[in-house]
PDB file of C-alpha atoms and ligand atoms in Angstrom:
ATOM      1  CA  MET A 613     135.681 -40.862 193.280  1.00 47.00           C
ATOM      2  CA  ASP A 614     135.079 -37.953 195.615  1.00 53.00           C
ATOM      3  CA  ARG A 615     132.237 -38.490 198.023  1.00 65.00           C
ATOM      4  CA  ALA A 616     132.194 -34.930 199.414  1.00 66.00           C
ATOM      5  CA  LEU A 617     131.696 -36.272 202.871  1.00 91.00           C
ATOM      6  CA  PHE A 618     133.264 -33.559 205.031  1.00 97.00           C
ATOM      7  CA  TYR A 619     132.357 -29.864 205.236  1.00 97.00           C
ATOM      8  CA  ARG A 620     133.965 -26.971 207.164  1.00 97.00           C
ATOM      9  CA  CYS A 621     132.647 -23.592 208.316  1.00 98.00           C
ATOM     10  CA  GLU A 622     135.298 -21.001 207.467  1.00 97.00           C
ATOM     11  CA  ARG A 623     133.976 -18.701 210.213  1.00 98.00           C
ATOM     12  CA  CYS A 624     133.734 -20.856 213.334  1.00 97.00           C
ATOM     13  CA  GLY A 625     135.763 -23.900 212.268  1.00 96.00           C
ATOM     14  CA  ASN A 626     132.963 -26.455 212.627  1.00 97.00           C
ATOM     15  CA  ILE A 627     133.620 -29.607 210.618  1.00 97.00           C
ATOM     16  CA  VAL A 628     130.769 -31.980 209.852  1.00 96.00           C
ATOM     17  CA  ALA A 629     130.512 -35.390 208.221  1.00 95.00           C
ATOM     18  CA  LEU A 630     127.509 -35.840 205.960  1.00 93.00           C
ATOM     19  CA  LEU A 631     125.838 -39.110 206.966  1.00 90.00           C
ATOM     20  CA  LYS A 632     123.175 -38.931 204.305  1.00 88.00           C
ATOM     21  CA  SER A 633     122.884 -36.561 201.398  1.00 88.00           C
ATOM     22  CA  GLY A 634     119.473 -34.957 201.044  1.00 91.00           C
ATOM     23  CA  GLY A 635     120.642 -32.635 198.299  1.00 90.00           C
ATOM     24  CA  GLY A 636     120.364 -29.379 200.260  1.00 93.00           C
ATOM     25  CA  THR A 637     123.086 -26.832 201.028  1.00 94.00           C
ATOM     26  CA  LEU A 638     124.872 -26.985 204.386  1.00 96.00           C
ATOM     27  CA  ASN A 639     125.113 -23.601 206.119  1.00 97.00           C
ATOM     28  CA  CYS A 640     126.860 -22.475 209.307  1.00 98.00           C
ATOM     29  CA  CYS A 641     127.330 -18.997 210.835  1.00 98.00           C
ATOM     30  CA  GLY A 642     125.063 -17.635 208.114  1.00 97.00           C
ATOM     31  CA  GLN A 643     127.094 -18.837 205.154  1.00 98.00           C
ATOM     32  CA  GLU A 644     127.572 -21.896 202.980  1.00 98.00           C
ATOM     33  CA  MET A 645     130.003 -24.481 204.356  1.00 97.00           C
ATOM     34  CA  THR A 646     133.081 -25.445 202.329  1.00 96.00           C
ATOM     35  CA  LYS A 647     133.090 -28.905 200.791  1.00 94.00           C
ATOM     36  CA  LEU A 648     136.466 -30.402 201.703  1.00 96.00           C
ATOM     37  CA  VAL A 649     138.326 -31.905 198.747  1.00 95.00           C
ATOM     38  CA  ALA A 650     141.015 -34.377 199.769  1.00 95.00           C
ATOM     39  CA  ASN A 651     144.624 -33.969 198.642  1.00 93.00           C
ATOM     40  CA  SER A 652     143.934 -30.526 197.150  1.00 91.00           C
ATOM     41  CA  THR A 653     146.137 -28.397 199.442  1.00 91.00           C
ATOM     42  CA  ASP A 654     149.606 -27.407 198.282  1.00 91.00           C
ATOM     43  CA  ALA A 655     151.578 -29.120 201.064  1.00 92.00           C
ATOM     44  CA  ALA A 656     154.005 -32.016 201.472  1.00 94.00           C
ATOM     45  CA  GLN A 657     152.233 -35.177 200.271  1.00 95.00           C
ATOM     46  CA  GLU A 658     154.634 -37.421 202.184  1.00 96.00           C
ATOM     47  CA  LYS A 659     153.599 -35.813 205.487  1.00 97.00           C
ATOM     48  CA  HIS A 660     149.840 -35.921 204.883  1.00 98.00           C
ATOM     49  CA  VAL A 661     148.707 -38.835 202.717  1.00 97.00           C
ATOM     50  CA  PRO A 662     147.739 -41.676 205.115  1.00 97.00           C
ATOM     51  CA  VAL A 663     149.890 -44.795 204.861  1.00 97.00           C
ATOM     52  CA  VAL A 664     147.811 -47.899 205.555  1.00 95.00           C
ATOM     53  CA  THR A 665     149.018 -51.395 206.360  1.00 93.00           C
ATOM     54  CA  ARG A 666     146.947 -54.438 207.184  1.00 87.00           C
ATOM     55  CA  GLU A 667     147.988 -56.643 210.075  1.00 86.00           C
ATOM     56  CA  GLY A 668     145.542 -59.481 210.542  1.00 79.00           C
ATOM     57  CA  GLU A 669     142.222 -57.981 211.590  1.00 79.00           C
ATOM     58  CA  LYS A 670     143.672 -54.496 211.944  1.00 87.00           C
ATOM     59  CA  LEU A 671     144.205 -51.632 209.560  1.00 91.00           C
ATOM     60  CA  LYS A 672     147.081 -49.563 210.879  1.00 95.00           C
ATOM     61  CA  VAL A 673     147.224 -45.971 209.675  1.00 97.00           C
ATOM     62  CA  THR A 674     150.146 -43.559 209.938  1.00 98.00           C
ATOM     63  CA  VAL A 675     150.101 -39.997 208.583  1.00 98.00           C
ATOM     64  CA  GLY A 676     152.167 -39.974 206.337  1.00 95.00           C
ATOM     65  CA  SER A 677     155.248 -41.808 204.986  1.00 96.00           C
ATOM     66  CA  VAL A 678     157.245 -39.112 206.872  1.00 96.00           C
ATOM     67  CA  ALA A 679     155.476 -38.639 210.212  1.00 96.00           C
ATOM     68  CA  HIS A 680     153.350 -35.478 210.339  1.00 98.00           C
ATOM     69  CA  PRO A 681     154.131 -33.000 213.192  1.00 98.00           C
ATOM     70  CA  MET A 682     151.864 -33.207 216.265  1.00 98.00           C
ATOM     71  CA  THR A 683     152.489 -29.806 217.874  1.00 98.00           C
ATOM     72  CA  ALA A 684     149.782 -27.527 219.279  1.00 98.00           C
ATOM     73  CA  GLU A 685     150.174 -25.246 216.240  1.00 98.00           C
ATOM     74  CA  HIS A 686     150.227 -27.941 213.577  1.00 98.00           C
ATOM     75  CA  TYR A 687     148.781 -31.433 213.972  1.00 98.00           C
ATOM     76  CA  ILE A 688     146.521 -34.142 212.592  1.00 98.00           C
ATOM     77  CA  GLU A 689     143.146 -33.558 214.271  1.00 98.00           C
ATOM     78  CA  TRP A 690     141.515 -36.821 213.246  1.00 98.00           C
ATOM     79  CA  ILE A 691     141.780 -39.931 211.090  1.00 98.00           C
ATOM     80  CA  ALA A 692     138.666 -41.551 209.609  1.00 96.00           C
ATOM     81  CA  LEU A 693     137.847 -44.884 207.995  1.00 94.00           C
ATOM     82  CA  VAL A 694     134.982 -44.630 205.496  1.00 92.00           C
ATOM     83  CA  THR A 695     133.351 -47.648 203.858  1.00 87.00           C
ATOM     84  CA  GLU A 696     129.966 -48.308 202.320  1.00 83.00           C
ATOM     85  CA  ASN A 697     128.691 -49.371 205.753  1.00 82.00           C
ATOM     86  CA  LYS A 698     130.336 -47.065 208.248  1.00 86.00           C
ATOM     87  CA  ILE A 699     132.300 -43.989 209.186  1.00 91.00           C
ATOM     88  CA  GLU A 700     134.726 -44.399 212.072  1.00 94.00           C
ATOM     89  CA  VAL A 701     136.642 -41.381 213.379  1.00 96.00           C
ATOM     90  CA  VAL A 702     139.621 -41.380 215.732  1.00 97.00           C
ATOM     91  CA  HIS A 703     140.360 -37.968 217.288  1.00 98.00           C
ATOM     92  CA  LEU A 704     143.982 -37.055 218.013  1.00 98.00           C
ATOM     93  CA  LYS A 705     145.611 -34.417 220.185  1.00 98.00           C
ATOM     94  CA  PRO A 706     148.967 -32.603 219.995  1.00 98.00           C
ATOM     95  CA  GLY A 707     151.714 -34.770 221.474  1.00 98.00           C
ATOM     96  CA  MET A 708     150.108 -38.026 220.310  1.00 98.00           C
ATOM     97  CA  GLU A 709     151.472 -40.006 217.380  1.00 98.00           C
ATOM     98  CA  PRO A 710     149.714 -39.339 214.043  1.00 98.00           C
ATOM     99  CA  LYS A 711     148.349 -42.886 214.039  1.00 98.00           C
ATOM    100  CA  ALA A 712     145.085 -44.829 214.313  1.00 98.00           C
ATOM    101  CA  GLU A 713     143.895 -48.434 214.181  1.00 96.00           C
ATOM    102  CA  PHE A 714     140.665 -49.794 212.747  1.00 93.00           C
ATOM    103  CA  THR A 715     139.116 -53.252 212.603  1.00 87.00           C
ATOM    104  CA  TYR A 716     139.326 -54.370 209.012  1.00 77.00           C
ATOM    105  CA  LEU A 717     137.967 -57.842 208.427  1.00 65.00           C
ATOM    106  CA  ASP A 718     134.390 -56.974 207.567  1.00 63.00           C
ATOM    107  CA  GLU A 719     135.317 -54.098 205.244  1.00 60.00           C
ATOM    108  CA  ARG A 720     136.292 -56.405 202.420  1.00 60.00           C
ATOM    109  CA  GLY A 721     133.475 -58.811 203.076  1.00 61.00           C
ATOM    110  CA  GLU A 722     135.487 -61.149 205.234  1.00 61.00           C
ATOM    111  CA  GLU A 723     134.358 -62.406 208.597  1.00 59.00           C
ATOM    112  CA  LEU A 724     135.952 -64.740 211.087  1.00 56.00           C
ATOM    113  CA  TYR A 725     134.190 -68.075 211.115  1.00 54.00           C
ATOM    114  CA  THR A 726     133.409 -68.965 214.697  1.00 54.00           C
ATOM    115  CA  GLY A 727     132.802 -72.683 214.149  1.00 53.00           C
ATOM    116  CA  GLU A 728     129.229 -72.785 215.452  1.00 56.00           C
ATOM    117  CA  ASN A 729     127.273 -75.985 214.827  1.00 56.00           C
ATOM    118  CA  ASP A 730     130.519 -77.840 214.189  1.00 56.00           C
ATOM    119  CA  GLU A 731     130.273 -77.057 210.501  1.00 62.00           C
ATOM    120  CA  GLU A 732     133.531 -76.958 208.682  1.00 64.00           C
ATOM    121  CA  VAL A 733     133.970 -74.171 206.139  1.00 62.00           C
ATOM    122  CA  LEU A 734     136.031 -75.139 203.120  1.00 62.00           C
ATOM    123  CA  ASN A 735     137.668 -72.834 200.644  1.00 64.00           C
ATOM    124  CA  CYS A 736     137.567 -73.453 196.887  1.00 62.00           C
ATOM    125  CA  GLU A 737     140.461 -75.890 197.112  1.00 68.00           C
ATOM    126  CA  GLY A 738     138.488 -77.908 199.620  1.00 69.00           C
ATOM    127  CA  GLN A 739     140.767 -76.844 202.474  1.00 68.00           C
ATOM    128  CA  PRO A 740     139.316 -75.796 205.841  1.00 65.00           C
ATOM    129  CA  CYS A 741     139.523 -72.032 206.408  1.00 64.00           C
ATOM    130  CA  ASN A 742     138.658 -69.728 209.274  1.00 61.00           C
ATOM    131  CA  PHE A 743     136.877 -66.938 207.459  1.00 61.00           C
ATOM    132  CA  VAL A 744     133.894 -66.649 205.160  1.00 60.00           C
ATOM    133  CA  LEU A 745     133.047 -64.072 202.518  1.00 60.00           C
ATOM    134  CA  HIS A 746     129.967 -61.863 202.721  1.00 59.00           C
ATOM    135  CA  GLU A 747     127.862 -61.452 199.622  1.00 57.00           C
ATOM    136  CA  ASN A 748     128.025 -57.671 199.786  1.00 61.00           C
ATOM    137  CA  PRO A 749     131.471 -56.412 200.667  1.00 68.00           C
ATOM    138  CA  SER A 750     132.032 -52.666 200.763  1.00 75.00           C
ATOM    139  CA  LYS A 751     132.645 -51.272 197.290  1.00 78.00           C
ATOM    140  CA  PHE A 752     135.171 -48.843 198.718  1.00 83.00           C
ATOM    141  CA  VAL A 753     137.494 -48.472 201.684  1.00 88.00           C
ATOM    142  CA  GLU A 754     138.928 -44.991 202.228  1.00 93.00           C
ATOM    143  CA  VAL A 755     141.125 -43.556 204.964  1.00 95.00           C
ATOM    144  CA  TYR A 756     141.052 -39.786 205.587  1.00 97.00           C
ATOM    145  CA  ALA A 757     143.321 -37.580 207.701  1.00 98.00           C
ATOM    146  CA  TYR A 758     142.660 -33.957 208.638  1.00 98.00           C
ATOM    147  CA  CYS A 759     145.502 -31.495 209.318  1.00 98.00           C
ATOM    148  CA  ASN A 760     144.546 -28.292 211.143  1.00 97.00           C
ATOM    149  CA  LEU A 761     146.666 -26.250 208.711  1.00 96.00           C
ATOM    150  CA  HIS A 762     146.631 -28.284 205.503  1.00 97.00           C
ATOM    151  CA  GLY A 763     143.142 -29.751 205.395  1.00 96.00           C
ATOM    152  CA  LEU A 764     141.871 -33.098 204.202  1.00 97.00           C
ATOM    153  CA  TRP A 765     143.931 -35.991 202.825  1.00 97.00           C
ATOM    154  CA  LYS A 766     142.936 -39.431 201.709  1.00 96.00           C
ATOM    155  CA  THR A 767     144.113 -42.889 200.656  1.00 95.00           C
ATOM    156  CA  GLU A 768     141.897 -45.422 198.896  1.00 92.00           C
ATOM    157  CA  LEU A 769     142.457 -49.123 199.464  1.00 86.00           C
TER     158      LEU A 769
HETATM  159 FE1  FE2 B 639     150.067 -30.408 207.961  1.00 70.59          FE
END
């Protein structure tokens, strides 16, 4: 599913994230902004599609399976985590690694159980566990990366 979240002005280079869709047209510099469609540029997939691994509470993102260049002329400008409940953007600069980290636990409806009130939480096998499930986990978890030359790329979890 494409959520058409990011738009770019082809004149000035502004990029915006749409926080709420009102149905109108986004304009900049006197013209309609371009809706960015992920993974639609003819470029090396292995250098652009975000690779995501989960390590405990963290989602670790690297762009891509072969590291993307991070030179002044060609680099990953930002990496974003998008769920039903939030958008989190990490900005990168040339010379940095094409990587970002996000907190993950709540995205799939999991939350660390802090042990307040001395209650013990049991899982379905009756064993104590240290996390509980929310009733409304995010229906989607997406990771985006934006290359200054090759545009928007995405991985869905
Ligand atoms: Fe690129």
